[in-house]
Coordinates of C-alpha atoms and ligand atoms in Angstrom, one line a residue:
Chain A
X1 CA -5.3 32.7 29.2
X2 CA -4.3 29.3 27.6
X3 CA -2.3 29.2 24.4
X4 CA -4.4 28.8 21.3
X5 CA -4.8 25.3 19.7
X6 CA -3.5 26.5 16.4
X7 CA -1.7 29.6 15.4
X8 CA -0.1 30.6 12.1
X9 CA 2.2 33.6 11.7
X10 CA 3.1 35.0 8.3
X11 CA 2.2 31.7 6.7
X12 CA 3.0 31.9 3.0
X13 CA 2.7 29.4 0.1
X14 CA 4.0 30.3 -3.3
X15 CA 3.7 28.3 -6.5
X16 CA 6.2 30.0 -8.8
X17 CA 4.7 33.4 -9.2
X18 CA 1.3 32.5 -7.7
X19 CA 1.0 33.4 -4.0
X20 CA -1.7 31.0 -3.0
X21 CA -1.4 31.7 0.8
X22 CA -0.1 35.2 1.6
X23 CA 1.3 35.9 5.1
X24 CA -1.7 34.5 6.9
X25 CA -2.0 35.1 10.7
X26 CA -4.7 32.7 11.9
X27 CA -5.6 31.7 15.4
X28 CA -8.0 29.0 16.5
X29 CA -8.9 28.4 20.2
X30 CA -9.4 25.1 21.8
X31 CA -12.9 23.7 21.2
X32 CA -13.7 26.2 18.5
X33 CA -15.6 25.5 15.3
X34 CA -14.4 27.9 12.6
X35 CA -15.7 28.3 9.1
X36 CA -13.4 29.3 6.3
X37 CA -15.0 30.8 3.2
X38 CA -13.8 32.6 0.1
X39 CA -14.1 32.4 -3.6
X40 CA -12.5 29.6 -5.6
X41 CA -8.8 30.0 -5.8
X42 CA -8.7 32.1 -2.6
X43 CA -6.2 29.6 -1.1
X44 CA -8.3 27.7 1.4
X45 CA -7.3 24.2 0.3
X46 CA -3.7 25.3 0.0
X47 CA -3.9 26.6 3.6
X48 CA -5.1 23.2 4.7
X49 CA -2.4 21.4 2.8
X50 CA 0.2 23.5 4.4
X51 CA -1.3 22.9 7.9
X52 CA -1.2 19.1 7.4
X53 CA 2.3 18.9 5.9
X54 CA 1.2 18.0 2.3
X55 CA 2.9 21.2 1.2
X56 CA 6.1 22.7 2.5
X57 CA 5.3 26.4 3.3
X58 CA 7.5 29.0 1.6
X59 CA 7.6 31.1 4.8
X60 CA 5.9 31.5 8.2
X61 CA 5.2 29.3 11.2
X62 CA 2.5 27.0 12.3
X63 CA 2.2 26.4 16.0
X64 CA 0.0 23.6 17.2
X65 CA -0.3 23.4 20.9
X66 CA 2.8 25.5 21.1
X67 CA 4.9 23.2 18.9
X68 CA 6.1 24.4 15.5
X69 CA 4.9 21.9 13.0
X70 CA 5.5 23.9 9.8
X71 CA 7.3 21.6 7.3
X72 CA 6.8 18.4 9.3
X73 CA 5.8 15.2 7.4
X74 CA 2.1 14.6 7.0
X75 CA 2.2 11.4 9.1
X76 CA 4.0 13.3 11.9
X77 CA 1.4 16.0 11.9
X78 CA -1.4 13.4 11.9
X79 CA 0.2 11.8 14.9
X80 CA 0.3 15.2 16.6
X81 CA -3.5 15.2 16.4
X82 CA -4.6 16.9 13.3
X83 CA -7.0 15.1 10.9
X84 CA -8.2 16.3 7.5
X85 CA -10.9 15.5 5.0
X86 CA -9.6 16.7 1.6
X87 CA -11.6 18.6 -1.0
X88 CA -11.5 15.7 -3.5
X89 CA -12.5 12.5 -1.7
X90 CA -9.4 10.7 -0.5
X91 CA -10.4 7.2 0.8
X92 CA -9.2 3.7 0.3
X93 CA -11.4 2.9 -2.7
X94 CA -10.6 -0.8 -2.9
X95 CA -11.3 -1.5 0.7
X96 CA -14.5 -1.9 2.7
X97 CA -16.1 0.9 4.7
X98 CA -15.2 -0.8 7.9
X99 CA -11.6 -1.4 6.8
X100 CA -11.2 2.3 6.0
X101 CA -12.3 3.3 9.5
X102 CA -10.4 0.5 11.2
X103 CA -7.1 1.5 9.6
X104 CA -7.6 5.0 11.1
X105 CA -8.7 3.7 14.5
X106 CA -6.1 1.0 14.8
X107 CA -3.2 3.5 14.5
X108 CA -3.2 4.4 18.1
X109 CA -5.4 1.8 19.6
X110 CA -5.2 -2.0 20.2
X111 CA -7.3 -4.3 18.1
X112 CA -10.2 -4.5 20.5
X113 CA -10.5 -0.8 21.2
X114 CA -10.1 0.0 17.5
X115 CA -13.2 -2.1 16.8
X116 CA -15.1 -0.2 19.5
X117 CA -14.0 3.1 18.0
X118 CA -15.1 2.0 14.6
X119 CA -18.6 1.0 15.9
X120 CA -19.0 4.3 17.6
X121 CA -18.1 6.3 14.5
X122 CA -20.3 4.1 12.3
X123 CA -23.3 4.8 14.5
X124 CA -22.6 8.5 14.3
X125 CA -22.2 8.8 10.6
X126 CA -25.1 6.2 10.2
X127 CA -24.3 4.9 6.7
X128 CA -27.2 3.0 5.3
X129 CA -26.6 -0.7 4.4
X130 CA -23.7 -3.0 5.0
X131 CA -20.3 -1.7 6.2
X132 CA -18.6 -4.5 4.2
X133 CA -19.3 -2.7 1.0
X134 CA -16.3 -1.5 -1.1
X135 CA -16.0 2.2 -0.8
X136 CA -15.2 2.7 -4.5
X137 CA -18.7 1.5 -5.3
X138 CA -20.5 4.1 -3.1
X139 CA -22.1 7.3 -4.3
X140 CA -20.2 10.5 -3.9
X141 CA -22.1 11.7 -0.8
X142 CA -21.6 8.4 0.9
X143 CA -17.9 8.5 0.2
X144 CA -17.6 11.9 1.7
X145 CA -19.1 10.5 4.9
X146 CA -16.8 7.5 4.8
X147 CA -13.9 10.0 4.7
X148 CA -15.3 12.1 7.5
X149 CA -15.8 8.8 9.5
X150 CA -12.2 7.8 8.7
X151 CA -10.9 11.1 10.0
X152 CA -13.1 10.7 13.1
X153 CA -11.9 7.2 13.8
X154 CA -8.4 8.5 14.0
X155 CA -9.6 10.5 17.1
X156 CA -7.8 13.7 16.2
X157 CA -8.0 16.8 18.4
X158 CA -8.3 19.2 15.5
X159 CA -10.3 18.3 12.4
X160 CA -10.1 20.2 9.1
X161 CA -12.9 19.6 6.7
X162 CA -12.5 20.9 3.1
X163 CA -16.0 21.3 1.5
X164 CA -17.7 18.4 3.4
X165 CA -21.1 19.2 1.9
X166 CA -20.1 19.7 -1.7
X167 CA -22.2 17.7 -4.1
X168 CA -24.7 16.6 -1.4
X169 CA -28.4 17.1 -1.7
X170 CA -30.5 19.1 0.8
X171 CA -31.1 16.3 3.3
X172 CA -27.5 15.1 3.1
X173 CA -26.3 18.7 3.8
X174 CA -28.5 18.8 6.9
X175 CA -27.2 15.5 8.1
X176 CA -23.6 16.6 7.6
X177 CA -24.3 19.7 9.6
X178 CA -25.6 17.6 12.4
X179 CA -22.6 15.4 12.3
X180 CA -20.3 18.4 12.4
X181 CA -22.1 19.8 15.4
X182 CA -21.8 16.5 17.1
X183 CA -18.1 16.3 16.4
X184 CA -17.6 19.8 17.8
X185 CA -18.8 18.7 21.2
X186 CA -15.4 17.0 21.7
X187 CA -13.2 18.3 19.0
X188 CA -12.1 21.6 17.4
X189 CA -12.8 22.1 13.7
X190 CA -12.1 24.3 10.8
X191 CA -14.6 23.8 8.0
X192 CA -14.2 25.2 4.4
X193 CA -17.6 25.6 2.8
X194 CA -19.4 27.6 0.2
X195 CA -23.0 26.7 1.2
X196 CA -24.2 29.6 3.4
X197 CA -27.2 27.6 4.7
X198 CA -24.8 25.0 5.8
X199 CA -22.5 27.5 7.5
X200 CA -25.4 29.1 9.3
X201 CA -26.3 25.6 10.7
X202 CA -22.9 25.0 12.2
X203 CA -21.0 28.1 13.1
X204 CA -21.1 31.6 14.2
X205 CA -17.5 32.5 13.6
X206 CA -16.2 32.9 10.1
X207 CA -12.8 33.7 8.5
X208 CA -13.0 35.0 4.9
X209 CA -10.1 34.3 2.6
X210 CA -9.5 36.3 -0.6
X211 CA -6.4 36.0 -2.8
X212 CA -4.5 34.2 -0.2
X213 CA -5.1 36.7 2.6
X214 CA -7.6 37.0 5.4
X215 CA -10.2 39.5 4.3
X216 CA -12.1 39.6 7.6
X217 CA -13.0 37.5 10.6
X218 CA -16.3 37.9 12.4
X219 CA -19.7 36.4 13.3
X220 CA -21.7 34.9 10.5
X221 CA -24.3 37.6 10.3
X222 CA -21.7 40.4 10.2
X223 CA -19.8 38.6 7.5
X224 CA -22.8 38.1 5.4
X225 CA -23.8 41.8 5.7
X226 CA -20.3 43.0 4.8
X227 CA -20.0 44.8 1.5
X228 CA -16.4 43.6 0.8
X229 CA -17.4 40.0 1.2
X230 CA -20.3 40.5 -1.2
X231 CA -18.0 42.2 -3.7
X232 CA -15.5 39.3 -3.5
X233 CA -18.1 36.7 -4.2
X234 CA -20.1 38.7 -6.8
X235 CA -16.9 39.8 -8.5
X236 CA -16.0 36.2 -9.0
X237 CA -19.4 35.2 -10.3
X238 CA -19.4 38.1 -12.8
X239 CA -15.9 37.1 -14.0
Chain B
X1 CA -12.9 -9.4 10.1
X2 CA -15.0 -12.5 10.1
X3 CA -14.0 -13.0 6.4
X4 CA -10.4 -12.7 7.4
X5 CA -10.6 -15.3 10.1
X6 CA -12.4 -17.6 7.7
X7 CA -10.0 -17.2 5.0
X8 CA -7.1 -17.8 7.4
X9 CA -8.7 -21.1 8.4
X10 CA -9.2 -22.1 4.8
X11 CA -5.5 -21.2 4.1
X12 CA -4.3 -23.3 7.0
X13 CA -6.4 -26.3 5.9
X14 CA -5.1 -25.9 2.4
X15 CA -1.6 -25.6 3.6
X16 CA -2.1 -28.8 5.6
X17 CA -3.4 -30.6 2.5
X18 CA -0.5 -29.3 0.5
X19 CA 2.0 -30.5 3.1
X20 CA 0.5 -34.0 3.1
X21 CA 0.6 -34.1 -0.7
X22 CA 4.2 -32.8 -0.8
X23 CA 5.1 -35.5 1.8
X24 CA 3.6 -38.3 -0.2
X25 CA 4.8 -37.0 -3.6
X26 CA 8.1 -38.9 -3.7
X27 CA 6.2 -42.2 -3.4
X28 CA 4.2 -41.6 -6.5
X29 CA 6.5 -39.8 -9.0
X30 CA 9.9 -40.7 -10.4
X31 CA 13.0 -38.8 -9.4
X32 CA 13.2 -36.9 -12.6
X33 CA 9.7 -35.5 -12.1
X34 CA 10.4 -34.7 -8.5
X35 CA 13.5 -32.8 -9.5
X36 CA 11.6 -30.7 -11.9
X37 CA 8.8 -30.1 -9.4
X38 CA 11.5 -28.9 -7.0
X39 CA 12.7 -26.1 -9.2
X40 CA 9.1 -25.2 -10.1
X41 CA 8.3 -24.8 -6.4
X42 CA 11.5 -22.8 -5.8
X43 CA 10.4 -20.5 -8.6
X44 CA 6.9 -20.3 -7.1
X45 CA 8.6 -18.9 -3.9
X46 CA 10.2 -16.3 -6.1
X47 CA 6.9 -15.5 -7.7
X48 CA 5.4 -15.0 -4.2
X49 CA 8.0 -12.4 -3.4
X50 CA 6.9 -10.2 -6.3
X51 CA 3.3 -11.1 -5.8
X52 CA 3.5 -9.7 -2.3
X53 CA 5.3 -6.4 -3.0
X54 CA 3.7 -5.7 -6.3
X55 CA 0.2 -7.1 -5.7
X56 CA -0.2 -5.9 -2.2
X57 CA 2.4 -3.2 -1.7
X58 CA 1.9 -1.6 -5.2
X59 CA 5.7 -1.6 -5.7
X60 CA 6.5 -2.9 -9.2
X61 CA 10.1 -4.2 -8.7
X62 CA 12.0 -5.4 -11.7
X63 CA 14.7 -6.3 -9.2
X64 CA 13.4 -9.5 -7.7
X65 CA 16.0 -11.2 -9.9
X66 CA 18.7 -9.2 -8.0
X67 CA 17.6 -10.5 -4.6
X68 CA 17.1 -14.0 -6.1
X69 CA 20.6 -14.0 -7.4
X70 CA 22.1 -12.5 -4.3
X71 CA 20.4 -15.1 -2.2
X72 CA 21.8 -17.9 -4.4
X73 CA 25.3 -16.5 -4.3
X74 CA 25.1 -15.9 -0.6
X75 CA 24.2 -19.5 0.0
X76 CA 26.8 -20.8 -2.4
X77 CA 29.6 -18.7 -0.8
X78 CA 28.4 -19.7 2.6
X79 CA 28.2 -23.4 1.7
X80 CA 31.9 -23.4 0.8
X81 CA 32.9 -21.8 4.1
X82 CA 30.8 -23.5 6.7
X83 CA 30.5 -27.1 7.6
X84 CA 26.7 -27.2 8.2
X85 CA 24.1 -25.2 6.3
X86 CA 22.6 -23.1 9.1
X87 CA 24.7 -20.0 8.3
X88 CA 24.6 -20.3 4.5
X89 CA 20.8 -20.5 4.6
X90 CA 20.5 -17.5 6.9
X91 CA 22.9 -15.6 4.7
X92 CA 20.8 -16.4 1.6
X93 CA 18.0 -14.3 3.2
X94 CA 20.0 -11.8 5.2
X95 CA 22.2 -10.6 2.4
X96 CA 19.3 -9.8 0.0
X97 CA 17.4 -8.2 2.9
X98 CA 20.2 -5.9 3.7
X99 CA 20.6 -5.0 0.1
X100 CA 16.9 -4.4 -0.2
X101 CA 17.0 -2.2 2.9
X102 CA 19.8 -0.1 1.4
X103 CA 18.2 0.2 -2.1
X104 CA 14.7 0.7 -0.6
X105 CA 15.9 3.4 1.7
X106 CA 17.3 5.4 -1.2
X107 CA 14.2 4.8 -3.3
X108 CA 11.4 5.3 -0.8
X109 CA 13.0 7.9 1.5
X110 CA 14.2 9.7 -1.6
X111 CA 10.6 10.0 -2.7
X112 CA 11.2 8.4 -6.0
X113 CA 8.0 7.9 -8.0
X114 CA 6.7 4.4 -8.7
X115 CA 7.8 4.4 -12.3
X116 CA 11.4 5.1 -11.4
X117 CA 11.3 2.4 -8.8
X118 CA 10.8 0.1 -11.7
X119 CA 13.7 1.6 -13.7
X120 CA 16.1 1.7 -10.7
X121 CA 15.5 -1.9 -9.6
X122 CA 16.0 -3.0 -13.2
X123 CA 19.2 -1.0 -13.5
X124 CA 20.6 -2.3 -10.3
X125 CA 19.9 -5.9 -11.4
X126 CA 21.8 -5.4 -14.6
X127 CA 24.6 -3.7 -12.8
X128 CA 24.9 -6.8 -10.5
X129 CA 25.0 -8.9 -13.6
X130 CA 28.0 -7.0 -14.9
X131 CA 29.7 -6.9 -11.5
X132 CA 29.4 -10.6 -10.8
X133 CA 30.2 -11.3 -14.4
X134 CA 33.6 -9.7 -14.0
X135 CA 34.7 -11.7 -10.9
X136 CA 36.7 -14.3 -12.8
X137 CA 40.1 -15.2 -11.5
X138 CA 41.7 -15.9 -8.2
X139 CA 41.4 -12.3 -6.9
X140 CA 37.7 -12.8 -6.4
X141 CA 37.5 -15.3 -3.6
X142 CA 35.4 -15.1 -0.5
X143 CA 37.0 -17.5 2.0
X144 CA 37.2 -20.8 0.1
X145 CA 34.6 -19.9 -2.5
X146 CA 35.7 -18.6 -5.9
X147 CA 33.1 -16.4 -7.5
X148 CA 34.1 -17.6 -11.0
X149 CA 32.9 -14.7 -13.0
X150 CA 30.8 -15.6 -16.1
X151 CA 31.3 -19.3 -15.4
X152 CA 29.6 -19.1 -12.0
X153 CA 30.1 -21.4 -9.1
X154 CA 29.8 -25.1 -9.8
X155 CA 29.4 -28.0 -7.4
X156 CA 27.8 -25.9 -4.7
X157 CA 27.6 -28.1 -1.6
X158 CA 24.0 -29.2 -0.7
X159 CA 22.3 -28.9 2.7
X160 CA 24.1 -30.5 5.6
X161 CA 22.2 -30.6 8.9
X162 CA 23.9 -29.2 12.0
X163 CA 24.9 -31.7 14.8
X164 CA 24.0 -34.9 12.9
X165 CA 25.9 -33.9 9.7
X166 CA 23.2 -35.5 7.6
X167 CA 23.6 -34.6 3.9
X168 CA 20.4 -34.0 1.9
X169 CA 19.3 -36.4 -0.9
X170 CA 17.2 -35.1 -3.8
X171 CA 13.9 -36.0 -2.1
X172 CA 15.1 -34.0 0.9
X173 CA 15.6 -31.0 -1.4
X174 CA 12.0 -31.5 -2.6
X175 CA 10.7 -31.6 1.0
X176 CA 12.7 -28.5 1.8
X177 CA 11.4 -26.5 -1.3
X178 CA 7.8 -27.6 -0.8
X179 CA 8.0 -26.8 2.9
X180 CA 9.5 -23.4 2.2
X181 CA 6.7 -22.6 -0.3
X182 CA 4.0 -23.6 2.3
X183 CA 5.6 -21.7 5.1
X184 CA 6.2 -18.5 3.0
X185 CA 2.6 -18.7 1.7
X186 CA 1.0 -19.1 5.1
X187 CA 3.4 -16.5 6.6
X188 CA 2.4 -13.9 4.0
X189 CA -1.2 -14.7 4.6
X190 CA -0.7 -14.0 8.3
X191 CA 1.3 -10.9 7.6
X192 CA -1.4 -9.6 5.3
X193 CA -4.1 -10.2 8.0
X194 CA -2.0 -8.3 10.5
X195 CA -2.0 -4.6 11.2
X196 CA 1.2 -4.2 9.3
X197 CA -0.1 -6.0 6.2
X198 CA -3.4 -4.1 6.2
X199 CA -1.5 -0.8 6.3
X200 CA 0.7 -1.9 3.4
X201 CA -2.5 -2.6 1.3
X202 CA -3.9 0.7 2.4
X203 CA -0.8 2.5 1.2
X204 CA -1.2 0.8 -2.2
X205 CA -4.8 2.0 -2.2
X206 CA -4.0 5.6 -1.3
X207 CA -0.7 6.7 0.0
X208 CA -1.8 10.3 0.8
X209 CA -4.7 9.1 2.9
X210 CA -2.5 6.6 4.8
X211 CA 0.0 9.3 5.7
X212 CA -2.8 11.7 6.7
X213 CA -3.9 8.9 9.2
X214 CA -0.5 8.9 10.7
X215 CA 1.2 6.0 8.9
X216 CA 4.6 6.8 7.3
X217 CA 4.3 5.2 3.8
X218 CA 8.1 5.3 3.3
X219 CA 8.7 3.0 6.3
X220 CA 5.9 0.5 5.4
X221 CA 7.0 0.3 1.7
X222 CA 10.6 -0.2 2.9
X223 CA 9.7 -3.0 5.2
X224 CA 7.5 -4.7 2.6
X225 CA 10.3 -4.4 0.1
X226 CA 12.8 -6.0 2.6
X227 CA 10.4 -8.9 3.2
X228 CA 10.1 -9.4 -0.5
X229 CA 13.9 -9.3 -0.8
X230 CA 14.3 -12.0 1.8
X231 CA 11.7 -14.3 0.2
X232 CA 13.4 -13.9 -3.2
X233 CA 16.7 -14.7 -1.5
X234 CA 15.3 -17.9 -0.1
X235 CA 14.1 -18.8 -3.5
X236 CA 17.6 -18.2 -4.8
X237 CA 19.0 -20.5 -2.2
X238 CA 16.5 -23.3 -3.2
X239 CA 17.3 -22.8 -6.8
X240 CA 21.1 -23.0 -6.2
X241 CA 20.5 -26.2 -4.1
X242 CA 18.5 -27.7 -6.9
X243 CA 21.2 -27.3 -9.5
X244 CA 24.2 -27.2 -7.2
X245 CA 25.2 -24.3 -9.4
X246 CA 24.8 -20.6 -9.8
X247 CA 26.0 -18.1 -12.5
X248 CA 25.5 -14.5 -13.3
X249 CA 22.7 -15.2 -15.9
X250 CA 20.5 -15.4 -12.8
X251 CA 20.7 -11.6 -12.8
X252 CA 19.8 -11.4 -16.5
X253 CA 16.8 -9.6 -18.0
X254 CA 15.1 -13.0 -18.7
X255 CA 14.8 -13.8 -15.0
X256 CA 13.3 -10.4 -14.2
X257 CA 10.8 -10.6 -17.1
X258 CA 9.8 -14.2 -16.2
X259 CA 8.8 -13.3 -12.7
X260 CA 6.6 -10.4 -13.8
X261 CA 4.9 -12.7 -16.4
X262 CA 4.2 -15.3 -13.7
X263 CA 2.6 -12.8 -11.4
X264 CA 0.7 -11.0 -14.2
X265 CA -0.8 -14.2 -15.6
X266 CA -1.6 -15.7 -12.2
X267 CA -3.1 -12.5 -11.0
X268 CA -2.1 -9.5 -9.0
X269 CA -3.5 -9.0 -5.5
X270 CA -3.6 -12.7 -4.7
X271 CA -1.0 -15.1 -3.3
X272 CA -2.2 -18.2 -5.0
X273 CA -2.2 -16.5 -8.4
X274 CA 1.6 -16.0 -8.6
X275 CA 2.2 -19.6 -7.4
X276 CA -0.1 -21.1 -10.0
X277 CA 1.3 -18.7 -12.7
X278 CA 4.9 -19.7 -11.9
X279 CA 4.2 -23.4 -12.0
X280 CA 1.9 -23.3 -15.1
X281 CA 4.3 -21.3 -17.2
X282 CA 7.2 -23.4 -16.2
X283 CA 5.4 -26.6 -17.1
X284 CA 4.4 -25.1 -20.4
X285 CA 7.9 -23.9 -21.2
X286 CA 9.3 -27.4 -20.3
X287 CA 6.7 -29.0 -22.6
X288 CA 7.5 -26.7 -25.4
X289 CA 11.2 -27.4 -24.9
X290 CA 10.5 -31.0 -25.6
X291 CA 9.4 -30.4 -29.2
X292 CA 10.8 -28.6 -32.2
X293 CA 7.7 -26.9 -33.7
X294 CA 7.4 -23.8 -31.5
X295 CA 9.9 -21.5 -29.8
X296 CA 9.4 -21.1 -26.1
X297 CA 10.0 -17.4 -26.1
X298 CA 7.6 -16.9 -28.9
X299 CA 4.8 -18.8 -27.1
X300 CA 5.5 -16.9 -23.8
X301 CA 5.3 -13.6 -25.6
X302 CA 2.0 -14.6 -27.3
X303 CA 0.5 -15.7 -23.9
X304 CA 1.5 -12.5 -22.3
X305 CA 0.0 -10.5 -25.1
X306 CA -3.3 -12.4 -24.9
X307 CA -3.4 -11.8 -21.1
X308 CA -2.7 -8.1 -21.3
X309 CA -5.4 -7.7 -23.9
X310 CA -8.1 -10.2 -22.7
X311 CA -7.4 -11.0 -19.0
X312 CA -5.5 -8.0 -17.7
X313 CA -6.4 -8.9 -14.1
X314 CA -4.9 -12.4 -14.4
X315 CA -6.5 -15.8 -14.0
X316 CA -7.2 -16.0 -10.2
X317 CA -8.9 -12.6 -9.8
X318 CA -10.9 -13.1 -12.9
X319 CA -12.2 -16.5 -11.8
X320 CA -12.9 -15.1 -8.3
X321 CA -14.9 -12.2 -9.8
X322 CA -16.8 -14.7 -12.0
X323 CA -17.7 -16.9 -9.0
X324 CA -18.7 -13.8 -7.0
X325 CA -21.0 -12.7 -9.8
X326 CA -22.6 -16.1 -10.0
X327 CA -23.1 -16.2 -6.3
X328 CA -24.8 -12.8 -6.4
X329 CA -27.0 -13.9 -9.2
X330 CA -27.9 -17.0 -7.2
X331 CA -28.9 -14.9 -4.2
X332 CA -30.9 -12.4 -6.1
X333 CA -34.6 -12.5 -5.4
X334 CA -34.1 -14.2 -2.0
X335 CA -35.2 -12.2 1.1
X336 CA -32.5 -10.4 3.0
X337 CA -30.0 -7.7 2.0
X338 CA -28.0 -8.7 -1.1
X339 CA -24.6 -7.2 -0.5
X340 CA -21.7 -7.2 -2.9
X341 CA -19.0 -9.5 -1.8
X342 CA -15.6 -8.0 -1.6
X343 CA -14.2 -7.7 -5.0
X344 CA -10.5 -7.7 -5.5
X345 CA -9.0 -4.3 -6.0
X346 CA -8.1 -3.5 -9.6
X347 CA -4.6 -4.5 -10.2
X348 CA -4.1 -1.7 -12.7
X349 CA -3.8 0.6 -9.7
X350 CA -0.5 -0.9 -8.7
X351 CA 1.0 0.3 -12.0
X352 CA 0.0 3.9 -11.8
Ligands
ADP1 N1 -0.1 22.4 -6.7 C1 -0.3 23.7 -7.2 N2 0.5 24.2 -8.1 C2 0.4 25.4 -8.6 N3 -0.6 26.2 -8.2 C3 -1.5 25.8 -7.3 C4 -1.4 24.5 -6.7 N4 -2.4 24.3 -5.8 C5 -3.1 25.4 -5.9 N5 -2.6 26.3 -6.7 C6 -3.1 27.7 -7.0 O1 -3.2 28.3 -5.7 C7 -4.4 29.1 -5.7 C8 -5.3 28.7 -4.5 O2 -5.9 27.4 -4.8 P1 -6.7 26.6 -3.7 O3 -6.0 26.6 -2.4 O4 -7.1 25.4 -4.3 O5 -8.0 27.6 -3.5 P2 -9.4 27.3 -2.9 O6 -9.4 26.0 -2.1 O7 -9.7 28.5 -2.0 O8 -10.4 27.2 -4.0 C9 -5.1 28.9 -7.0 O9 -4.7 30.0 -7.8 C10 -4.5 27.7 -7.6 O10 -4.5 27.7 -9.0
MG2 MG1 -10.5 24.3 -2.4

């Protein structure tokens, strides 16, 4: 058996009295596509931020390919091969679509190869219109794709997507699911989403977060049948 | 990419034109005008140093006056101690660069927020003012150069070429200053078109995103800051050469404020803006100085106020945007995709 791609043990993130991530043991195998669900405030985004070095964990370890990366700087973790699309779009708003992708691709490639990588990603995310447009002028859904494209252009081995389909219409959600499946042919992914239709399209293994802990981990149909999961979501809605 | 290559060609052509003009200038203007133009051009180099780190790196430094002054003092001290000018000129850039590296390391690796970068750079400049101010007396000598405290260093030797021992005349100082401006301008253009420069701009746009792509923002900001320090130091060298004199007032609040005004009025996020801003404001201040009706500081303040309220982006970006809008209007209705030309990023970003 090979070592898992990513493994956290007792990973904890406290904000003062709030325990946003509470002793999480999480394992992701090479090549996997895992969905992460849970009500708002369950700690999914915080979990991602700890994994990518944006937050310093209060306790616990993060092993990526056997190497402990907990507490490393964001750029060092990115260089180790983890890419992330944040929940709130994080792009270079004043730069063109192509420049956004190029900056990602150029980091570990020469100029020529970077251009080729950018072209490849552009054809995958298939943005309509000119790639010289300034990203800040694009619609929300398009900017989400630019960010996904930028992450892809960095050619990471593990991609974290935080709510990639949020604010997208039905067609866009479908296209995003296609893109995610295409990415998964070569790359491991963890995807945070609320949209169950979207989750059914992309994944069969789901981890459910609630109040910072892992509530359960199973196949999509089993998770959706589970009474505890329903309670967690319905409880939130009633509140 | 095509746009970058094109704009590089245009820059090179313009630089060539500027070089020819600068070369011919002494034939057409009197010595007095040429001397004034020399100091204007030296200050334009100073404006470029801030135009680069603020407009492209997003680092609002109130400390360019510190590097400017250090460069001037380093040249002056060197000029008294070496027979030719090679070492003094190198020192005028090296000393401020080392100082910028030290200061920048504490600021950027200490994760100090942008607002405090402004405060710290300003404080350091004022501290330098006080330190240099108190160097009167024989105890403060570096080799054969006396620092002179508040009185500064008079009769700073001019440029002497190595080997030939040729000593510069006033026209030569003009050629040197104009040449430096052109070289710095083209050099910055090339730097901004390079991988390094594009990452610096990306970090201004979104530091978090840049780090999540694997770029260490601290390192890039530090390097940009050091480059800016070196350019300001060179400007200080040119300024000292021009007046054959340097004193601690160079570290004063007025210098720091002026540089920021030049850049703001000329336009953030461009290179030509700060150059034009520096020259225009200096011409204006000189004109006002020649009459009794209006006070120069009053006029400067009024101009600044008008710009902040009416043209916050500065002259060059506003004109560019206007031209772009006209161009779009001209193209509308024609077949083919009408795409928005690249607008300049909002300079307000750099402040936040
Ligand atoms: N920077 C922060 N400071 C304080 N509390 C935070 C911070 N970020 C997140 N939290 C808290 O941590 C909890 C988890 O938030 P988050 O990870 O965003 O949840 P999710 O992404 O699952 O909706 C919430 O209670 C939130 O208020
Ligand atoms: Mg979230």
